[in-house]
Amino acid sequence: MPAIAIPNGFDARPAQADLMRYFDKGGKRAAVCWPRRFGKDLTALHQTAKEMLDRPGMYFHMLPTHKQARKVVWDGFDNQGRKTLDVVLPRELREDTNQTEMKITLKNGAIWQLVGSDYYDSLVGSNPFGIVMSEAALSDPRAWSMFRPILAGNDGWAMHISTPRGYNHFHDLLKMAQRDGSGWYSSHLTALQTGHIRPEVLEQEQREMPDELFRQEYMTDFSAANVGAIFGRYIEQAEKDGRICELDATFDGEVWVTSDIGYRDKASFVWWRRMRGGFEIFHYDDASGLDAEEWSQRLGKQPRADVLVLPHDARVKTFQSKRSSVEVFLQQRPWADCEVRVNERRNKSDSINAGRMMLRRVRISSAEVCAPFLSAMRAYSFKYDEETRSFSSEPDHNWASHTADAFMEGAARLIEVEPPKPPPTVVIPSIDKAFTLDHLHETVGWTAQEARL
């Protein structure tokens, strides 16, 4: 059998070759922002093939979703009509190919697997020596938080590759990598710099695409609006208004928790306070693979709530259980005397409108516990159809959608609930009079908390 050279038949462009040389020399971390159709995944796959032969072990190639991983990489073809993985990892080198798990085992014992960031927590306990985070700007940022200490412990490597999606976690990662002394490799190129697309083709793309999308995908412009984002500009406005801020930890009023639930998919829970003049989101939690009983126990260890709101489909038997989620939560309440309610089914567009209205007035905690909530709300977006070159009216189902659904379940319900009316205006008769909180309580019956609000 003739010898097989790895990388197999890959003629790397200068920027691609430079990235691969970095890892060949022992580099461990890279953040790469390259334009559409520049071969980000292909470069990463060929480099991973070399690493697998040099150091047998487990290697992951992660895309935002498991479904996307199968479509883009497992079933992908190159420009010559060949299955991409048959070229990158020739069958002569393989011991086994598992179609169901999208896993390839080489004869030297090395294992390569395609995974999705939407199920990152199902990979707990694995020990990868290398991981490629493809379309990192669209992936769940907590996936990297989970794998970072593993790679640090086993001297592993990580490659983050993506086009921009606004000023989100990938932008922060790239900027960190660009700083002197970070120890990271970084590369940020536009289609004009790479030259991989003929000028006339690029001009045609610019004419046919929305300007923001062209700037994002070909000019790798982070300042371009996150095209198709559903709540992005409302979160940005909340930041400008100072409504994403540190919230008062003391509160004895009514607390609601709204949710979106699933078994294999992520379940998300949002904690709300009914405040004078509006609402506050002060706590958040999510996870995958927990059943209703497990969630009830987990919720009970977190801030108490007076009302737990479940989505409309909680009435059916979910969580692979013989009982519905409603039945479980009614019997095993997370908090004593907690009222369990179920939302009615709503049109998705109505839920989105309710969410946008709520975001004009809600305050959101800037604490670390709400950081995943804010990341998901920024990332939630409509599907983009490459064939029609337009956005669908349906949101994309990815790692961010469950968080957004849990928020919209609350927005649609709470927007119908009037927040407590603000206390009456007090006319101070003299500027020489010192009105303390205790004095206000004596004169108009305010509590100290109401006076602060």
Coordinates of C-alpha atoms in Angstrom, one line a residue:
M1 CA 0.0 0.0 0.0
P2 CA 1.5 3.4 -1.0
A3 CA 2.4 5.7 1.9
I4 CA -0.2 8.4 2.8
A5 CA 1.1 11.9 3.5
I6 CA -0.7 13.8 6.2
P7 CA -2.1 16.4 5.6
N8 CA -3.5 14.5 2.6
G9 CA -3.6 16.6 -0.6
F10 CA -4.0 19.9 1.2
D11 CA -2.4 22.9 -0.5
A12 CA -2.5 25.4 2.3
R13 CA -2.7 29.1 1.5
P14 CA -0.2 31.4 3.2
A15 CA -2.4 32.3 6.2
Q16 CA -3.5 28.7 6.6
A17 CA 0.1 27.4 6.5
D18 CA 1.1 30.0 9.1
L19 CA -1.6 28.8 11.5
M20 CA -0.6 25.2 11.0
R21 CA 3.1 26.0 11.6
Y22 CA 2.2 27.6 14.9
F23 CA 0.7 24.3 16.1
D24 CA 3.5 22.2 14.5
K25 CA 5.9 24.1 16.7
G26 CA 4.0 23.3 19.9
G27 CA 1.5 26.2 20.0
K28 CA -1.5 25.6 22.3
R29 CA -4.1 28.4 21.7
A30 CA -5.4 30.2 18.6
A31 CA -8.2 32.6 17.8
V32 CA -8.8 33.0 14.1
C33 CA -11.3 35.3 12.4
W34 CA -11.4 34.6 8.7
P35 CA -14.0 35.4 6.0
R36 CA -16.5 33.0 4.5
R37 CA -15.2 30.3 2.2
F38 CA -11.6 30.6 3.2
G39 CA -11.4 27.1 4.5
K40 CA -11.4 27.6 8.2
D41 CA -12.8 24.1 9.0
L42 CA -10.7 22.4 6.3
T43 CA -7.5 23.9 7.7
A44 CA -8.5 22.9 11.3
L45 CA -9.4 19.3 10.2
H46 CA -6.0 18.8 8.4
Q47 CA -4.1 20.1 11.4
T48 CA -6.1 17.9 13.7
A49 CA -5.2 14.8 11.5
K50 CA -1.5 15.6 12.0
E51 CA -2.0 16.0 15.8
M52 CA -3.8 12.6 16.0
L53 CA -0.9 10.8 14.4
D54 CA 1.7 12.6 16.6
R55 CA -0.2 12.1 19.9
P56 CA -3.0 9.5 19.9
G57 CA -5.9 10.5 22.1
M58 CA -9.4 12.1 21.9
Y59 CA -10.0 15.1 19.7
F60 CA -13.2 17.1 19.2
H61 CA -14.4 19.3 16.4
M62 CA -17.3 21.3 17.8
L63 CA -19.9 23.3 15.9
P64 CA -22.7 25.4 17.5
T65 CA -25.2 22.5 17.1
H66 CA -25.0 18.7 16.7
K67 CA -27.2 19.0 13.6
Q68 CA -25.0 21.6 12.0
A69 CA -21.9 19.5 12.7
R70 CA -23.4 16.6 10.7
K71 CA -24.5 18.8 7.8
V72 CA -21.4 20.9 7.5
V73 CA -18.5 18.5 8.3
W74 CA -19.7 14.8 8.5
D75 CA -21.7 15.0 5.3
G76 CA -19.6 17.7 3.7
F77 CA -17.9 17.6 0.3
D78 CA -14.8 19.4 -1.0
N79 CA -14.7 21.4 -4.3
Q80 CA -13.7 18.3 -6.2
G81 CA -16.8 16.4 -5.1
R82 CA -15.0 14.2 -2.6
K83 CA -16.2 13.5 1.0
T84 CA -14.2 15.9 3.0
L85 CA -13.4 13.5 5.8
D86 CA -12.4 10.7 3.4
V87 CA -9.7 13.0 2.2
V88 CA -8.6 14.4 5.6
L89 CA -8.7 11.0 7.4
P90 CA -8.3 8.4 4.6
R91 CA -10.0 5.1 5.3
E92 CA -6.7 3.3 5.1
L93 CA -5.8 4.9 8.5
R94 CA -9.1 4.0 10.2
E95 CA -10.0 1.3 12.5
D96 CA -13.6 2.2 12.8
T97 CA -16.2 4.8 11.6
N98 CA -19.2 5.3 13.7
Q99 CA -21.9 7.0 11.7
T100 CA -24.3 7.5 14.6
E101 CA -21.9 9.2 16.9
M102 CA -19.9 10.9 14.1
K103 CA -16.8 9.3 15.5
I104 CA -13.7 8.1 13.7
T105 CA -11.1 5.8 15.4
L106 CA -7.7 5.5 13.8
K107 CA -5.5 2.3 13.8
N108 CA -3.1 4.0 16.2
G109 CA -6.0 4.4 18.8
A110 CA -6.6 8.1 18.2
I111 CA -10.3 9.1 18.2
W112 CA -11.8 12.1 16.4
Q113 CA -15.5 13.1 17.0
L114 CA -17.9 15.8 15.8
V115 CA -19.9 17.4 18.6
G116 CA -22.3 20.3 19.1
S117 CA -22.0 23.1 21.7
D118 CA -25.7 22.6 22.4
Y119 CA -24.8 19.4 24.2
Y120 CA -21.4 20.4 25.6
D121 CA -22.3 19.3 29.2
S122 CA -23.0 15.8 28.0
L123 CA -19.2 15.6 27.3
V124 CA -18.3 16.0 31.0
G125 CA -15.7 13.4 31.9
S126 CA -14.0 13.3 28.5
N127 CA -10.4 14.1 28.2
P128 CA -9.6 15.6 24.8
F129 CA -6.1 16.5 23.8
G130 CA -7.3 19.0 21.2
I131 CA -10.5 20.8 20.3
V132 CA -11.6 22.9 17.4
M133 CA -14.4 25.3 18.2
S134 CA -15.8 26.1 14.7
E135 CA -18.2 29.1 14.3
A136 CA -17.1 30.0 17.8
A137 CA -19.1 33.3 17.7
L138 CA -22.3 31.2 17.5
S139 CA -21.3 28.5 19.9
D140 CA -22.3 28.4 23.6
P141 CA -19.5 30.2 25.3
R142 CA -19.7 27.9 28.4
A143 CA -18.4 25.0 26.3
W144 CA -15.0 26.7 26.3
S145 CA -15.2 27.3 30.0
M146 CA -15.7 23.6 30.5
F147 CA -12.9 22.4 28.3
R148 CA -10.2 25.1 29.1
P149 CA -9.2 23.5 32.5
I150 CA -9.1 20.0 30.9
L151 CA -6.7 21.1 28.2
A152 CA -4.6 23.0 30.7
G153 CA -4.3 19.8 32.7
N154 CA -3.3 17.5 29.8
D155 CA -1.2 20.0 27.8
G156 CA -3.8 20.0 25.1
W157 CA -4.5 22.6 22.4
A158 CA -7.6 24.6 21.2
M159 CA -8.4 26.4 18.0
H160 CA -11.3 28.9 17.8
I161 CA -12.3 29.7 14.3
S162 CA -15.2 32.0 13.2
T163 CA -16.6 34.9 11.3
P164 CA -17.9 37.8 13.6
R165 CA -21.3 38.0 15.2
G166 CA -21.1 41.5 16.7
Y167 CA -19.2 42.4 19.9
N168 CA -19.8 39.1 21.7
H169 CA -17.7 36.5 23.5
F170 CA -15.7 35.6 20.3
H171 CA -14.7 39.3 19.9
D172 CA -13.5 39.4 23.4
L173 CA -11.5 36.2 22.9
L174 CA -9.9 37.5 19.7
K175 CA -9.0 40.8 21.4
M176 CA -7.4 38.9 24.3
A177 CA -5.4 36.8 21.9
Q178 CA -4.1 39.9 20.1
R179 CA -2.6 41.4 23.3
D180 CA 1.1 41.1 23.8
G181 CA 2.0 38.4 26.3
S182 CA -1.3 36.5 25.9
G183 CA 0.6 33.5 24.5
W184 CA -2.1 33.0 21.9
Y185 CA -1.9 33.0 18.1
S186 CA -4.3 35.4 16.5
S187 CA -5.3 36.2 12.9
H188 CA -8.0 38.6 11.6
L189 CA -8.3 38.8 7.9
T190 CA -10.8 40.1 5.4
A191 CA -11.7 38.7 2.0
L192 CA -9.7 41.6 0.4
Q193 CA -6.6 40.4 2.3
T194 CA -7.0 36.7 1.7
G195 CA -7.8 37.2 -2.0
H196 CA -9.5 33.8 -2.2
I197 CA -12.5 35.2 -4.1
R198 CA -12.2 37.0 -7.4
P199 CA -13.0 40.7 -7.2
E200 CA -15.9 40.5 -9.6
V201 CA -17.5 37.7 -7.5
L202 CA -17.0 39.6 -4.3
E203 CA -18.7 42.6 -6.0
Q204 CA -21.6 40.5 -7.0
E205 CA -21.9 39.1 -3.4
Q206 CA -21.9 42.7 -2.1
R207 CA -24.8 43.7 -4.5
E208 CA -26.9 40.7 -3.6
M209 CA -26.4 40.5 0.2
P210 CA -27.6 42.8 3.0
D211 CA -24.8 45.3 3.7
E212 CA -24.4 44.2 7.3
L213 CA -24.2 40.6 6.3
F214 CA -21.6 41.3 3.6
R215 CA -19.5 43.3 6.1
Q216 CA -19.9 40.5 8.7
E217 CA -19.1 37.5 6.4
Y218 CA -16.5 38.9 4.0
M219 CA -15.1 42.0 5.6
T220 CA -15.1 40.2 9.1
D221 CA -16.4 43.4 10.6
F222 CA -17.4 43.2 14.2
S223 CA -19.1 46.6 14.1
A224 CA -21.7 45.3 11.6
A225 CA -25.0 44.7 13.4
N226 CA -25.5 41.0 14.4
V227 CA -27.6 40.4 11.3
G228 CA -30.9 38.7 12.1
A229 CA -30.5 39.3 15.8
I230 CA -33.9 39.4 17.5
F231 CA -33.1 41.1 20.8
G232 CA -29.6 42.3 20.2
R233 CA -30.3 46.0 19.8
Y234 CA -32.7 46.0 22.7
I235 CA -30.0 44.5 25.0
E236 CA -27.6 47.2 23.6
Q237 CA -30.1 49.9 24.5
A238 CA -30.5 48.5 28.0
E239 CA -26.8 48.7 28.5
K240 CA -26.7 52.3 27.3
D241 CA -29.6 53.2 29.6
G242 CA -27.8 51.7 32.6
R243 CA -30.5 49.0 33.0
I244 CA -27.9 46.2 33.0
C245 CA -26.5 46.9 36.4
E246 CA -25.9 45.8 39.9
L247 CA -29.2 45.1 41.6
D248 CA -30.1 45.3 45.3
A249 CA -29.7 41.9 46.9
T250 CA -32.4 42.5 49.5
F251 CA -35.9 41.9 48.3
D252 CA -39.0 40.5 50.0
G253 CA -41.6 41.1 47.3
E254 CA -43.1 38.8 44.7
V255 CA -40.7 36.6 42.6
W256 CA -41.6 34.7 39.5
V257 CA -39.6 32.0 37.7
T258 CA -40.4 31.4 34.0
S259 CA -39.0 28.5 32.0
D260 CA -38.5 26.6 28.8
I261 CA -38.1 22.9 29.4
G262 CA -36.8 19.8 27.6
Y263 CA -35.0 16.6 28.2
R264 CA -32.2 16.2 25.7
D265 CA -32.4 19.9 24.9
K266 CA -31.4 22.5 27.4
A267 CA -33.9 23.6 30.0
S268 CA -33.7 27.3 31.1
F269 CA -35.1 29.2 34.1
V270 CA -35.3 33.0 34.5
W271 CA -35.9 34.7 37.9
W272 CA -38.0 37.9 37.9
R273 CA -38.9 40.5 40.5
R274 CA -42.1 42.6 40.3
M275 CA -40.8 46.1 41.1
R276 CA -42.4 49.5 41.3
G277 CA -42.3 50.8 37.8
G278 CA -41.2 47.7 36.1
F279 CA -39.5 44.3 36.5
E280 CA -36.0 43.0 37.2
I281 CA -34.2 39.8 36.1
F282 CA -31.9 38.9 38.9
H283 CA -31.0 35.2 38.5
Y284 CA -30.7 32.5 35.8
D285 CA -30.0 28.8 35.5
D286 CA -29.9 26.2 32.7
A287 CA -28.6 22.7 32.1
S288 CA -29.2 19.7 29.8
G289 CA -30.3 16.2 30.5
L290 CA -32.1 16.7 33.8
D291 CA -35.6 15.4 34.4
A292 CA -38.3 17.2 36.2
E293 CA -37.6 15.6 39.6
E294 CA -33.9 16.6 39.3
W295 CA -34.9 20.1 38.3
S296 CA -37.3 20.5 41.2
Q297 CA -34.4 19.6 43.6
R298 CA -32.0 21.9 41.8
L299 CA -34.4 24.9 41.8
G300 CA -35.1 24.4 45.5
K301 CA -31.5 25.2 46.3
Q302 CA -31.7 28.6 44.5
P303 CA -33.5 31.9 45.2
R304 CA -37.1 31.2 46.3
A305 CA -40.0 32.0 44.1
D306 CA -43.7 32.6 44.6
V307 CA -44.8 31.6 41.1
L308 CA -43.3 29.0 38.7
V309 CA -44.4 29.4 35.1
L310 CA -44.1 26.5 32.8
P311 CA -44.4 26.6 29.0
H312 CA -47.6 25.3 27.3
D313 CA -46.1 21.9 26.4
A314 CA -45.4 21.1 30.0
R315 CA -48.9 19.6 30.1
V316 CA -47.7 16.7 27.9
K317 CA -45.4 13.9 29.3
T318 CA -41.9 15.2 28.9
F319 CA -38.4 14.5 30.4
Q320 CA -38.9 10.8 29.3
S321 CA -41.3 10.5 32.2
K322 CA -44.6 8.8 32.7
R323 CA -45.9 12.0 34.2
S324 CA -46.1 15.5 32.8
S325 CA -43.8 18.2 34.0
V326 CA -46.8 20.0 35.6
E327 CA -47.7 16.9 37.6
V328 CA -44.1 16.5 38.8
F329 CA -43.7 20.2 39.8
L330 CA -47.2 20.2 41.5
Q331 CA -46.3 17.2 43.5
Q332 CA -42.7 18.0 44.2
R333 CA -42.7 21.8 44.4
P334 CA -39.2 23.5 44.4
W335 CA -40.4 26.0 47.0
A336 CA -43.0 25.7 49.8
D337 CA -46.3 27.3 48.8
C338 CA -45.0 28.0 45.3
E339 CA -47.8 28.4 42.8
V340 CA -47.3 26.5 39.5
R341 CA -48.9 27.9 36.4
V342 CA -48.8 26.9 32.7
N343 CA -48.7 29.4 29.9
E344 CA -51.0 29.1 27.0
R345 CA -49.6 28.4 23.5
R346 CA -48.7 31.7 21.7
N347 CA -47.7 32.6 18.2
K348 CA -43.9 33.0 18.1
S349 CA -44.2 36.4 16.6
D350 CA -46.4 37.5 19.5
S351 CA -43.9 36.2 22.0
I352 CA -41.1 38.0 20.3
N353 CA -43.1 41.3 20.3
A354 CA -43.8 40.8 24.1
G355 CA -40.1 40.2 24.6
R356 CA -39.1 43.4 22.8
M357 CA -41.6 45.4 24.8
M358 CA -40.4 44.0 28.0
L359 CA -36.7 44.7 27.1
R360 CA -37.6 48.4 26.9
R361 CA -38.2 48.6 30.6
V362 CA -36.7 45.6 32.4
R363 CA -33.6 45.9 34.5
I364 CA -31.1 42.9 34.3
S365 CA -28.5 42.0 36.8
S366 CA -24.9 42.4 35.7
A367 CA -23.8 39.7 38.1
E368 CA -21.9 36.7 36.8
V369 CA -24.9 34.4 37.2
C370 CA -26.8 36.3 34.5
A371 CA -23.9 36.5 32.0
P372 CA -25.1 33.3 30.2
F373 CA -28.5 34.8 29.9
L374 CA -27.2 38.0 28.3
S375 CA -24.9 36.1 25.9
A376 CA -27.9 34.0 24.7
M377 CA -30.2 37.0 24.3
R378 CA -27.6 38.7 22.1
A379 CA -27.1 35.6 20.0
Y380 CA -30.8 34.7 19.5
S381 CA -31.5 35.3 15.8
F382 CA -33.6 34.5 12.8
K383 CA -32.6 31.8 10.3
Y384 CA -30.8 32.9 7.2
D385 CA -31.6 31.1 3.9
E386 CA -28.6 31.0 1.6
E387 CA -30.7 30.1 -1.4
T388 CA -33.2 33.0 -1.1
R389 CA -30.6 35.3 0.6
S390 CA -33.2 36.4 3.1
F391 CA -34.0 35.9 6.8
S392 CA -36.8 33.5 7.7
S393 CA -39.6 34.6 10.0
E394 CA -38.6 31.7 12.3
P395 CA -35.8 31.9 14.9
D396 CA -32.8 29.6 14.5
H397 CA -33.0 26.7 17.0
N398 CA -29.6 26.7 18.6
W399 CA -27.9 27.0 22.1
A400 CA -29.5 30.4 22.6
S401 CA -33.1 29.6 21.8
H402 CA -34.1 27.9 25.1
T403 CA -32.9 30.9 27.1
A404 CA -34.8 33.3 24.8
D405 CA -37.9 31.1 25.1
A406 CA -37.7 31.1 28.9
F407 CA -37.5 34.9 28.8
M408 CA -40.4 35.3 26.4
E409 CA -42.5 33.0 28.5
G410 CA -42.0 35.5 31.3
A411 CA -42.4 38.6 29.1
A412 CA -45.6 37.4 27.6
R413 CA -47.1 36.6 31.0
L414 CA -45.7 39.4 33.1
I415 CA -46.4 42.2 30.6
E416 CA -50.1 41.4 31.3
V417 CA -49.4 41.8 35.1
E418 CA -49.3 45.3 36.3
P419 CA -46.2 46.0 38.4
P420 CA -46.9 47.7 41.8
K421 CA -47.8 51.3 41.4
P422 CA -45.1 53.8 42.5
P423 CA -45.7 55.4 45.9
P424 CA -47.3 58.9 46.0
T425 CA -45.2 62.0 45.4
V426 CA -44.2 63.6 48.6
V427 CA -43.9 67.4 48.6
I428 CA -41.2 68.5 51.0
P429 CA -42.4 71.8 52.6
S430 CA -38.9 73.2 53.3
I431 CA -35.4 72.6 51.9
D432 CA -34.2 73.0 55.5
K433 CA -36.1 69.9 56.6
A434 CA -34.1 66.7 56.6
F435 CA -36.3 63.8 55.5
T436 CA -34.8 60.5 56.5
L437 CA -36.1 57.1 55.4
D438 CA -37.6 56.7 58.9
H439 CA -39.3 60.1 58.6
L440 CA -40.9 59.1 55.2
H441 CA -42.2 56.0 56.8
E442 CA -43.8 58.0 59.6
T443 CA -45.4 60.5 57.2
V444 CA -46.6 58.4 54.3
G445 CA -46.2 54.8 55.5
W446 CA -43.3 53.9 53.1
T447 CA -41.0 51.1 54.0
A448 CA -37.3 51.8 53.6
Q449 CA -37.2 49.6 50.5
E450 CA -40.1 51.4 48.9
A451 CA -38.4 54.8 49.5
R452 CA -35.3 53.6 47.7
L453 CA -37.3 52.5 44.7

